[in-house]
Short mmCIF file of C-alpha atoms and ligand atoms in Angstrom, two decimals:
data_model
loop_
_atom_site.label_atom_id
_atom_site.label_comp_id
_atom_site.label_asym_id
_atom_site.label_seq_id
_atom_site.Cartn_x
_atom_site.Cartn_y
_atom_site.Cartn_z
CA MET T 1 0.02 -0.27 -0.15
CA GLN T 2 2.85 2.59 1.12
CA GLU T 3 4.69 1.79 -2.43
CA LYS T 4 1.41 2.37 -4.24
CA ARG T 5 0.87 5.59 -2.63
CA GLU T 6 4.29 6.64 -3.42
CA LEU T 7 3.50 5.68 -7.14
CA ILE T 8 0.28 7.58 -7.12
CA ASN T 9 2.14 10.90 -5.45
CA LYS T 10 4.81 10.46 -8.23
CA LEU T 11 1.98 10.44 -11.00
CA THR T 12 0.38 13.37 -9.44
CA LYS T 13 3.76 15.30 -9.56
CA GLU T 14 5.57 14.15 -12.59
CA HIS T 15 2.60 12.82 -14.84
CA THR T 16 4.36 9.75 -15.88
CA LEU T 17 5.35 6.18 -14.51
CA SER T 18 7.33 3.68 -16.37
CA PHE T 19 5.91 0.44 -17.56
CA ILE T 20 7.17 -1.53 -14.46
CA GLU T 21 5.56 1.06 -11.92
CA TRP T 22 2.39 1.08 -13.92
CA LYS T 23 2.25 -2.77 -13.45
CA LYS T 24 2.88 -2.46 -9.62
CA LEU T 25 0.02 0.24 -9.21
CA LEU T 26 -2.51 -1.79 -11.43
CA GLN T 27 -1.98 -5.15 -10.07
CA ASN T 28 -4.70 -5.93 -7.49
CA PRO T 29 -5.27 -2.63 -6.26
CA GLU T 30 -6.66 -2.49 -2.67
CA LYS T 31 -9.74 -0.30 -1.80
CA GLU T 32 -7.45 2.17 0.10
CA THR T 33 -5.14 2.71 -3.04
CA ALA T 34 -8.27 3.06 -5.33
CA GLU T 35 -9.60 5.70 -2.69
CA TYR T 36 -6.28 7.63 -2.49
CA LEU T 37 -5.94 7.64 -6.38
CA ARG T 38 -9.60 8.81 -6.76
CA THR T 39 -8.95 11.55 -4.14
CA CYS T 40 -5.88 12.83 -5.80
CA ALA T 41 -7.55 12.61 -9.27
CA ARG T 42 -10.62 14.78 -8.12
CA LYS T 43 -8.15 17.28 -6.57
CA VAL T 44 -6.63 17.69 -9.61
CA THR T 45 -9.73 17.95 -11.56
CA ASP T 46 -11.22 20.75 -9.17
CA ARG T 47 -7.80 22.74 -9.72
CA VAL T 48 -8.14 22.52 -13.77
CA PHE T 49 -11.74 22.65 -14.13
CA GLY T 50 -13.46 23.50 -10.88
CA ARG T 51 -16.89 21.72 -10.25
CA GLN T 52 -18.13 22.53 -13.74
CA VAL T 53 -19.02 19.91 -15.99
CA TYR T 54 -18.98 20.16 -19.46
CA VAL T 55 -22.03 18.44 -21.41
CA ARG T 56 -21.97 17.11 -25.21
CA GLY T 57 -25.26 16.59 -26.89
CA LEU T 58 -24.74 13.05 -28.45
CA ILE T 59 -26.27 12.40 -31.74
CA GLU T 60 -26.21 8.79 -32.83
CA PHE T 61 -27.26 9.53 -36.41
CA THR T 62 -26.90 6.03 -37.90
CA ASN T 63 -26.14 2.53 -36.87
CA ILE T 64 -25.59 1.38 -40.47
CA CYS T 65 -21.72 0.31 -40.61
CA LYS T 66 -19.47 -1.38 -43.26
CA LYS T 67 -16.82 -2.28 -40.33
CA ASP T 68 -17.07 -5.51 -38.55
CA CYS T 69 -15.29 -5.11 -35.19
CA TYR T 70 -16.00 -8.24 -32.91
CA TYR T 71 -17.23 -6.41 -29.98
CA CYS T 72 -19.50 -4.24 -31.58
CA GLY T 73 -23.38 -4.54 -31.69
CA ILE T 74 -24.00 -2.91 -34.84
CA ARG T 75 -21.03 -4.49 -36.91
CA LYS T 76 -21.89 -5.25 -40.50
CA SER T 77 -22.48 -9.03 -39.81
CA ASN T 78 -25.05 -8.56 -37.27
CA SER T 79 -28.10 -9.40 -39.21
CA CYS T 80 -30.31 -9.13 -36.21
CA VAL T 81 -30.06 -5.13 -35.80
CA GLU T 82 -33.02 -3.17 -36.95
CA ARG T 83 -31.02 -0.57 -38.88
CA TYR T 84 -31.63 3.17 -39.26
CA ARG T 85 -30.35 6.34 -40.60
CA LEU T 86 -31.50 9.85 -39.53
CA THR T 87 -32.24 12.40 -42.25
CA GLU T 88 -30.27 15.56 -42.30
CA GLU T 89 -33.64 17.43 -40.88
CA GLU T 90 -33.83 14.97 -38.22
CA ILE T 91 -30.16 15.50 -37.22
CA LEU T 92 -30.82 19.58 -37.35
CA SER T 93 -33.95 19.14 -35.13
CA CYS T 94 -31.85 17.04 -32.80
CA CYS T 95 -29.13 20.04 -32.69
CA GLN T 96 -32.20 22.69 -32.09
CA GLU T 97 -33.53 20.71 -29.30
CA GLY T 98 -30.32 20.45 -27.91
CA TYR T 99 -29.45 24.25 -28.14
CA GLU T 100 -32.53 24.83 -26.37
CA ALA T 101 -31.57 22.69 -23.52
CA GLY T 102 -28.34 24.53 -23.16
CA LEU T 103 -26.05 22.42 -25.00
CA ARG T 104 -23.38 24.07 -26.76
CA THR T 105 -21.68 20.98 -28.46
CA PHE T 106 -22.90 18.33 -30.65
CA VAL T 107 -21.40 15.01 -31.19
CA LEU T 108 -22.30 13.48 -34.30
CA GLN T 109 -21.56 9.54 -34.02
CA GLY T 110 -22.43 6.68 -36.16
CA GLY T 111 -21.36 3.57 -38.01
CA GLU T 112 -19.50 3.84 -41.35
CA ASP T 113 -22.41 4.30 -43.23
CA GLY T 114 -21.70 4.70 -47.28
CA TYR T 115 -24.82 6.98 -47.38
CA PHE T 116 -22.95 9.60 -45.51
CA THR T 117 -20.19 10.55 -47.96
CA GLU T 118 -17.75 13.09 -47.58
CA GLU T 119 -19.88 15.40 -49.45
CA ARG T 120 -22.86 14.75 -47.48
CA LEU T 121 -21.06 14.97 -44.15
CA CYS T 122 -19.43 18.44 -45.27
CA THR T 123 -22.93 19.86 -46.27
CA LEU T 124 -24.22 18.63 -42.73
CA VAL T 125 -21.41 19.95 -40.66
CA SER T 126 -21.58 23.41 -42.41
CA GLU T 127 -25.42 23.82 -42.03
CA ILE T 128 -24.88 23.14 -38.33
CA HIS T 129 -22.05 25.36 -38.20
CA LYS T 130 -24.23 28.14 -39.89
CA ARG T 131 -27.35 27.77 -37.85
CA TYR T 132 -25.21 27.37 -34.32
CA PRO T 133 -21.93 29.44 -34.87
CA ASP T 134 -21.65 29.48 -30.97
CA CYS T 135 -21.62 25.61 -30.94
CA ALA T 136 -18.71 23.00 -31.34
CA ILE T 137 -19.18 20.20 -33.66
CA THR T 138 -17.44 17.08 -32.77
CA LEU T 139 -17.53 13.92 -35.49
CA SER T 140 -16.88 10.50 -34.26
CA VAL T 141 -17.48 8.80 -37.61
CA GLY T 142 -14.56 6.38 -37.93
CA GLU T 143 -11.60 5.96 -40.41
CA TRP T 144 -11.32 8.40 -43.47
CA GLU T 145 -8.51 9.40 -45.91
CA LYS T 146 -6.56 12.80 -44.45
CA GLU T 147 -8.16 14.85 -47.05
CA SER T 148 -11.43 13.82 -46.17
CA TYR T 149 -10.55 14.76 -42.32
CA GLU T 150 -9.34 18.14 -43.72
CA ARG T 151 -12.48 18.98 -45.72
CA PHE T 152 -14.78 18.04 -42.39
CA TYR T 153 -12.51 20.50 -40.53
CA ALA T 154 -12.76 23.12 -43.23
CA ALA T 155 -16.71 22.46 -43.04
CA GLY T 156 -16.68 23.44 -39.20
CA ALA T 157 -15.90 20.51 -37.36
CA GLU T 158 -13.19 21.03 -34.82
CA ARG T 159 -13.05 17.84 -32.59
CA PHE T 160 -13.02 14.16 -33.41
CA LEU T 161 -13.42 11.23 -31.36
CA LEU T 162 -11.73 8.03 -32.79
CA ARG T 163 -10.73 5.49 -29.78
CA GLN T 164 -7.66 3.27 -30.68
CA GLU T 165 -9.60 0.65 -28.74
CA THR T 166 -6.26 -0.83 -27.98
CA ALA T 167 -2.44 0.26 -28.35
CA ASN T 168 -1.31 -3.47 -28.73
CA GLU T 169 -1.31 -4.33 -32.19
CA GLU T 170 -1.37 -8.18 -31.69
CA HIS T 171 -4.47 -7.48 -29.26
CA TYR T 172 -5.86 -5.20 -31.74
CA GLY T 173 -5.98 -8.20 -34.44
CA LYS T 174 -7.90 -10.26 -32.17
CA LEU T 175 -10.74 -7.59 -31.55
CA HIS T 176 -11.05 -6.90 -35.58
CA PRO T 177 -11.12 -8.89 -38.62
CA GLY T 178 -7.94 -8.99 -40.82
CA ASN T 179 -8.67 -6.14 -42.99
CA GLN T 180 -9.05 -3.48 -40.40
CA LYS T 181 -5.66 -2.39 -39.45
CA TYR T 182 -4.17 -1.05 -36.33
CA SER T 183 -1.75 0.97 -38.46
CA THR T 184 -4.76 2.63 -40.18
CA ARG T 185 -6.23 3.62 -36.76
CA ILE T 186 -3.10 5.27 -35.35
CA GLU T 187 -2.41 6.82 -38.93
CA CYS T 188 -5.91 8.37 -38.61
CA LEU T 189 -5.53 9.58 -35.05
CA GLU T 190 -2.15 11.23 -36.16
CA ASN T 191 -3.79 13.07 -39.27
CA LEU T 192 -6.51 14.24 -36.97
CA LYS T 193 -4.08 15.91 -34.50
CA GLU T 194 -1.87 17.13 -37.43
CA ILE T 195 -4.78 18.91 -38.93
CA GLY T 196 -5.53 20.71 -35.78
CA TYR T 197 -8.84 18.81 -34.36
CA GLN T 198 -8.97 18.64 -30.82
CA THR T 199 -8.64 14.84 -30.94
CA GLY T 200 -9.96 12.06 -28.69
CA CYS T 201 -8.74 8.36 -28.51
CA GLY T 202 -9.48 5.77 -25.90
CA PHE T 203 -9.95 2.06 -25.34
CA LEU T 204 -12.27 -0.55 -24.08
CA VAL T 205 -11.47 -1.90 -20.44
CA GLY T 206 -11.83 -5.49 -20.15
CA SER T 207 -12.33 -6.51 -23.67
CA PRO T 208 -11.71 -10.02 -24.56
CA TYR T 209 -7.83 -11.15 -24.58
CA GLN T 210 -6.91 -7.63 -22.95
CA THR T 211 -3.98 -8.26 -20.24
CA ILE T 212 -2.73 -5.66 -17.61
CA ASP T 213 0.14 -4.94 -20.07
CA CYS T 214 -2.19 -4.15 -23.05
CA ILE T 215 -3.81 -1.65 -20.68
CA ILE T 216 -0.29 -0.08 -19.67
CA GLU T 217 0.34 -0.02 -23.38
CA ASP T 218 -2.72 2.05 -23.73
CA LEU T 219 -1.75 4.53 -20.84
CA LEU T 220 1.52 4.78 -22.37
CA PHE T 221 0.06 5.41 -25.76
CA LEU T 222 -2.00 8.29 -24.02
CA GLU T 223 1.13 9.69 -22.65
CA ARG T 224 2.99 10.04 -26.02
CA PHE T 225 0.08 11.04 -28.37
CA ARG T 226 -1.33 13.64 -25.69
CA PRO T 227 -4.92 13.75 -26.95
CA GLN T 228 -7.16 16.58 -25.90
CA MET T 229 -10.04 13.93 -24.93
CA VAL T 230 -9.88 10.42 -23.81
CA GLY T 231 -12.93 8.11 -23.94
CA ILE T 232 -12.67 4.81 -21.94
CA GLY T 233 -15.44 2.65 -21.00
CA PRO T 234 -15.94 -1.02 -20.07
CA PHE T 235 -16.27 -3.55 -22.60
CA LEU T 236 -19.92 -4.77 -22.50
CA PRO T 237 -21.03 -7.96 -24.52
CA ALA T 238 -23.53 -7.50 -27.32
CA LYS T 239 -25.82 -10.16 -28.75
CA ASN T 240 -25.42 -11.81 -31.94
CA THR T 241 -21.66 -10.54 -31.81
CA PRO T 242 -18.55 -13.01 -31.60
CA PHE T 243 -18.06 -11.77 -28.18
CA GLU T 244 -21.65 -12.12 -26.91
CA ALA T 245 -20.50 -14.69 -24.16
CA GLU T 246 -17.75 -12.75 -22.94
CA LYS T 247 -17.37 -11.32 -19.63
CA ALA T 248 -18.20 -7.60 -19.40
CA GLY T 249 -15.36 -5.21 -18.15
CA SER T 250 -14.90 -4.22 -14.64
CA SER T 251 -16.61 -0.92 -13.93
CA GLU T 252 -14.14 -0.56 -10.78
CA LEU T 253 -11.12 -0.78 -13.01
CA THR T 254 -12.56 1.59 -15.40
CA LEU T 255 -13.22 4.04 -12.45
CA PHE T 256 -9.66 3.16 -11.23
CA LEU T 257 -8.06 4.17 -14.78
CA LEU T 258 -9.98 7.40 -15.09
CA SER T 259 -8.39 8.54 -11.75
CA ALA T 260 -4.95 7.32 -13.28
CA ILE T 261 -5.54 9.14 -16.74
CA ARG T 262 -6.65 12.51 -14.85
CA LEU T 263 -3.32 12.44 -13.07
CA MET T 264 -1.23 11.59 -16.08
CA LEU T 265 -2.94 14.09 -18.35
CA PRO T 266 -4.36 16.94 -15.97
CA GLU T 267 -5.80 19.06 -18.56
CA VAL T 268 -7.55 16.15 -20.80
CA LEU T 269 -11.44 16.07 -21.10
CA LEU T 270 -12.62 13.16 -19.95
CA PRO T 271 -16.01 11.72 -20.22
CA ALA T 272 -17.98 9.62 -17.83
CA THR T 273 -19.29 7.31 -20.79
CA THR T 274 -22.84 5.83 -21.32
CA ALA T 275 -20.99 2.24 -21.20
CA LEU T 276 -20.03 3.22 -17.35
CA GLY T 277 -23.50 4.57 -16.82
CA THR T 278 -24.80 1.10 -18.37
CA ALA T 279 -22.34 -0.98 -16.32
CA ARG T 280 -23.78 0.34 -12.95
CA SER T 281 -26.63 2.89 -12.36
CA ASP T 282 -24.54 5.41 -10.83
CA GLY T 283 -21.73 4.92 -13.24
CA ARG T 284 -21.43 8.46 -14.67
CA LEU T 285 -21.58 10.23 -11.16
CA GLN T 286 -18.91 7.96 -10.05
CA GLY T 287 -16.88 8.65 -13.15
CA LEU T 288 -17.06 12.56 -12.37
CA LEU T 289 -16.06 11.61 -8.54
CA HIS T 290 -13.13 9.81 -9.98
CA GLY T 291 -11.76 12.59 -12.24
CA ALA T 292 -14.02 12.79 -15.21
CA ASN T 293 -15.26 16.10 -16.17
CA VAL T 294 -17.40 15.60 -19.26
CA ILE T 295 -20.82 13.92 -19.64
CA MET T 296 -22.84 13.48 -23.08
CA PRO T 297 -26.42 13.21 -22.76
CA ASN T 298 -28.09 11.52 -25.44
CA LEU T 299 -29.95 13.79 -27.97
CA SER T 300 -30.90 11.16 -30.55
CA PRO T 301 -34.61 10.70 -31.31
CA VAL T 302 -35.96 8.35 -28.54
CA ARG T 303 -37.20 6.09 -31.11
CA VAL T 304 -33.79 5.21 -32.47
CA ARG T 305 -32.05 5.15 -29.05
CA GLU T 306 -32.36 1.43 -28.36
CA LYS T 307 -31.54 0.61 -31.91
CA TYR T 308 -28.10 2.28 -31.39
CA ALA T 309 -27.20 -0.91 -29.59
CA LEU T 310 -23.39 -1.25 -29.28
CA TYR T 311 -23.78 -3.42 -26.24
CA ASP T 312 -26.95 -5.01 -24.48
CA ASN T 313 -29.10 -3.24 -21.92
CA LYS T 314 -27.82 0.25 -22.93
CA VAL T 315 -29.20 2.94 -20.98
CA HIS T 316 -31.78 5.04 -22.79
CA SER T 317 -34.45 6.49 -20.90
CA GLY T 318 -33.14 7.97 -17.76
CA ASN T 319 -31.05 10.82 -16.94
CA GLU T 320 -28.37 10.18 -19.68
CA ALA T 321 -31.12 11.70 -21.82
CA ALA T 322 -30.93 15.12 -22.92
CA GLU T 323 -34.49 15.93 -22.37
CA HIS T 324 -33.88 15.24 -18.50
CA LEU T 325 -31.15 17.88 -18.01
CA ASP T 326 -32.84 19.06 -15.21
CA ALA T 327 -32.95 16.06 -13.29
CA LEU T 328 -29.31 15.57 -14.20
CA ARG T 329 -28.47 18.92 -13.02
CA ALA T 330 -30.15 18.26 -9.67
CA GLU T 331 -28.51 14.85 -9.24
CA LEU T 332 -25.21 16.46 -9.98
CA ALA T 333 -25.71 19.33 -7.69
CA LYS T 334 -25.84 16.86 -4.75
CA GLU T 335 -22.21 16.51 -5.31
CA ASN T 336 -21.52 20.10 -5.93
CA PHE T 337 -20.93 19.85 -9.49
CA THR T 338 -22.94 22.55 -12.11
CA VAL T 339 -23.66 21.79 -15.59
CA ALA T 340 -21.74 24.32 -18.01
CA ILE T 341 -23.71 26.10 -20.59
CA SER T 342 -20.32 26.53 -22.71
CA ARG T 343 -18.69 24.94 -25.83
CA GLY T 344 -16.13 23.35 -23.15
CA ASP T 345 -13.01 23.36 -25.28
CA ALA T 346 -9.89 21.87 -24.14
CA PRO T 347 -7.44 24.13 -22.33
CA GLY T 348 -5.46 25.96 -25.18
CA PHE T 349 -8.12 25.61 -27.73
CA ALA T 350 -10.79 28.16 -26.18
CA LYS T 351 -12.74 30.41 -28.65
N1 LIG D 1 -17.71 4.24 -35.86
C1 LIG D 1 -16.86 5.02 -35.02
C2 LIG D 1 -15.55 4.47 -34.85
O1 LIG D 1 -15.37 3.50 -34.79
O2 LIG D 1 -15.02 5.45 -34.05
C3 LIG D 1 -17.78 5.51 -34.13
C4 LIG D 1 -18.93 4.48 -33.48
S1 LIG D 1 -18.15 3.44 -32.64
C5 LIG D 1 -19.92 2.39 -32.37
C6 LIG D 1 -17.92 4.16 -30.85
C7 LIG D 1 -17.32 3.28 -29.77
O3 LIG D 1 -18.23 2.42 -29.24
C8 LIG D 1 -16.09 2.68 -30.01
O4 LIG D 1 -14.96 3.42 -30.34
C9 LIG D 1 -16.14 1.68 -29.22
O5 LIG D 1 -15.04 1.65 -28.08
C10 LIG D 1 -17.22 1.44 -28.45
N2 LIG D 1 -18.04 0.30 -28.42
C11 LIG D 1 -18.33 -0.51 -29.38
N3 LIG D 1 -19.07 -1.83 -29.06
C12 LIG D 1 -18.68 -1.77 -27.91
C13 LIG D 1 -19.12 -2.46 -26.54
N4 LIG D 1 -19.48 -3.94 -26.97
N5 LIG D 1 -18.75 -2.29 -25.22
C14 LIG D 1 -18.46 -1.25 -25.12
N6 LIG D 1 -18.16 -0.41 -25.89
C15 LIG D 1 -18.06 -0.31 -27.12
#
């Protein structure tokens, strides 16, 4: 315990640990270690962001996908999914609803759906940008050529979320079919950063075949890559996928890692994700209490929320929904958090 405490102190002060040190910290963490890590992480979050929580309206605009990730419920080969695609008008009315509720960031997330060509996405992004010039637009639409990323950026998208999923190439190969290459994923992330996006990466916690060493490689990758945002969440099994019978990732470990990431990257934007909120009913609040500072209320039309089923039992009608922002505010106020009505840019990117 004493040794782990010292490692946490080092991480707080120097924002770095070696592979061996991470291994010591991550192996069988006791309750007291986790609590000490959490307290240090929350202190840093309070210093950098105060008790303000940034909110992003999440619009899951299509569940049609040409990729076949083994863990994902909306993978191409899952023929049991009822597929949907929102129209441009529907997406714009989600933005209007979100704007009225006080949201100033829209996250457009979807499968890699051939209908949404570069041209259509650019038209959509510029229309949102024109209608809501005080809002930030985040895209989470997977892998594209650098030129396409440049055009989305020119159209008004300033942020992009693309998790590496795992920073261990061999492990990546066990989670994806052979035509989905780890090198492409990483190249995409590097391109996004070079273009000037506030770039988000991240990984699944407890995905099949993941070892502690894989997790450490993810942490070292984050340290090297220096993203503006990091999304992590527990792997949750999804019906009719190759991993449907696998064990879910641990929410305790996810919380532990959120705290560790906060200490390593004090200024990073760190969401308490929907997967964490699905794994345990207090997941998002616990995420904030462990050093997260972002939540992403669901702005998608209610009728499609269940269909964007990346995993089983996804929460879809509680306080994670954008129409329940007031209830969310009240829930967070109990822990002294306030919901910011702002774009919530990464430090150094503020407009
Ligand atoms: N297509 C885009 C991409 O690949 O980045 C965005 C959509 S993708 C469905 C969004 C994220 O969902 C992925 O990065 C992955 O980490 C997460 N996800 C997918 N299946 C999951 C599962 N079974 N459990 C937890 N998270 C999952």
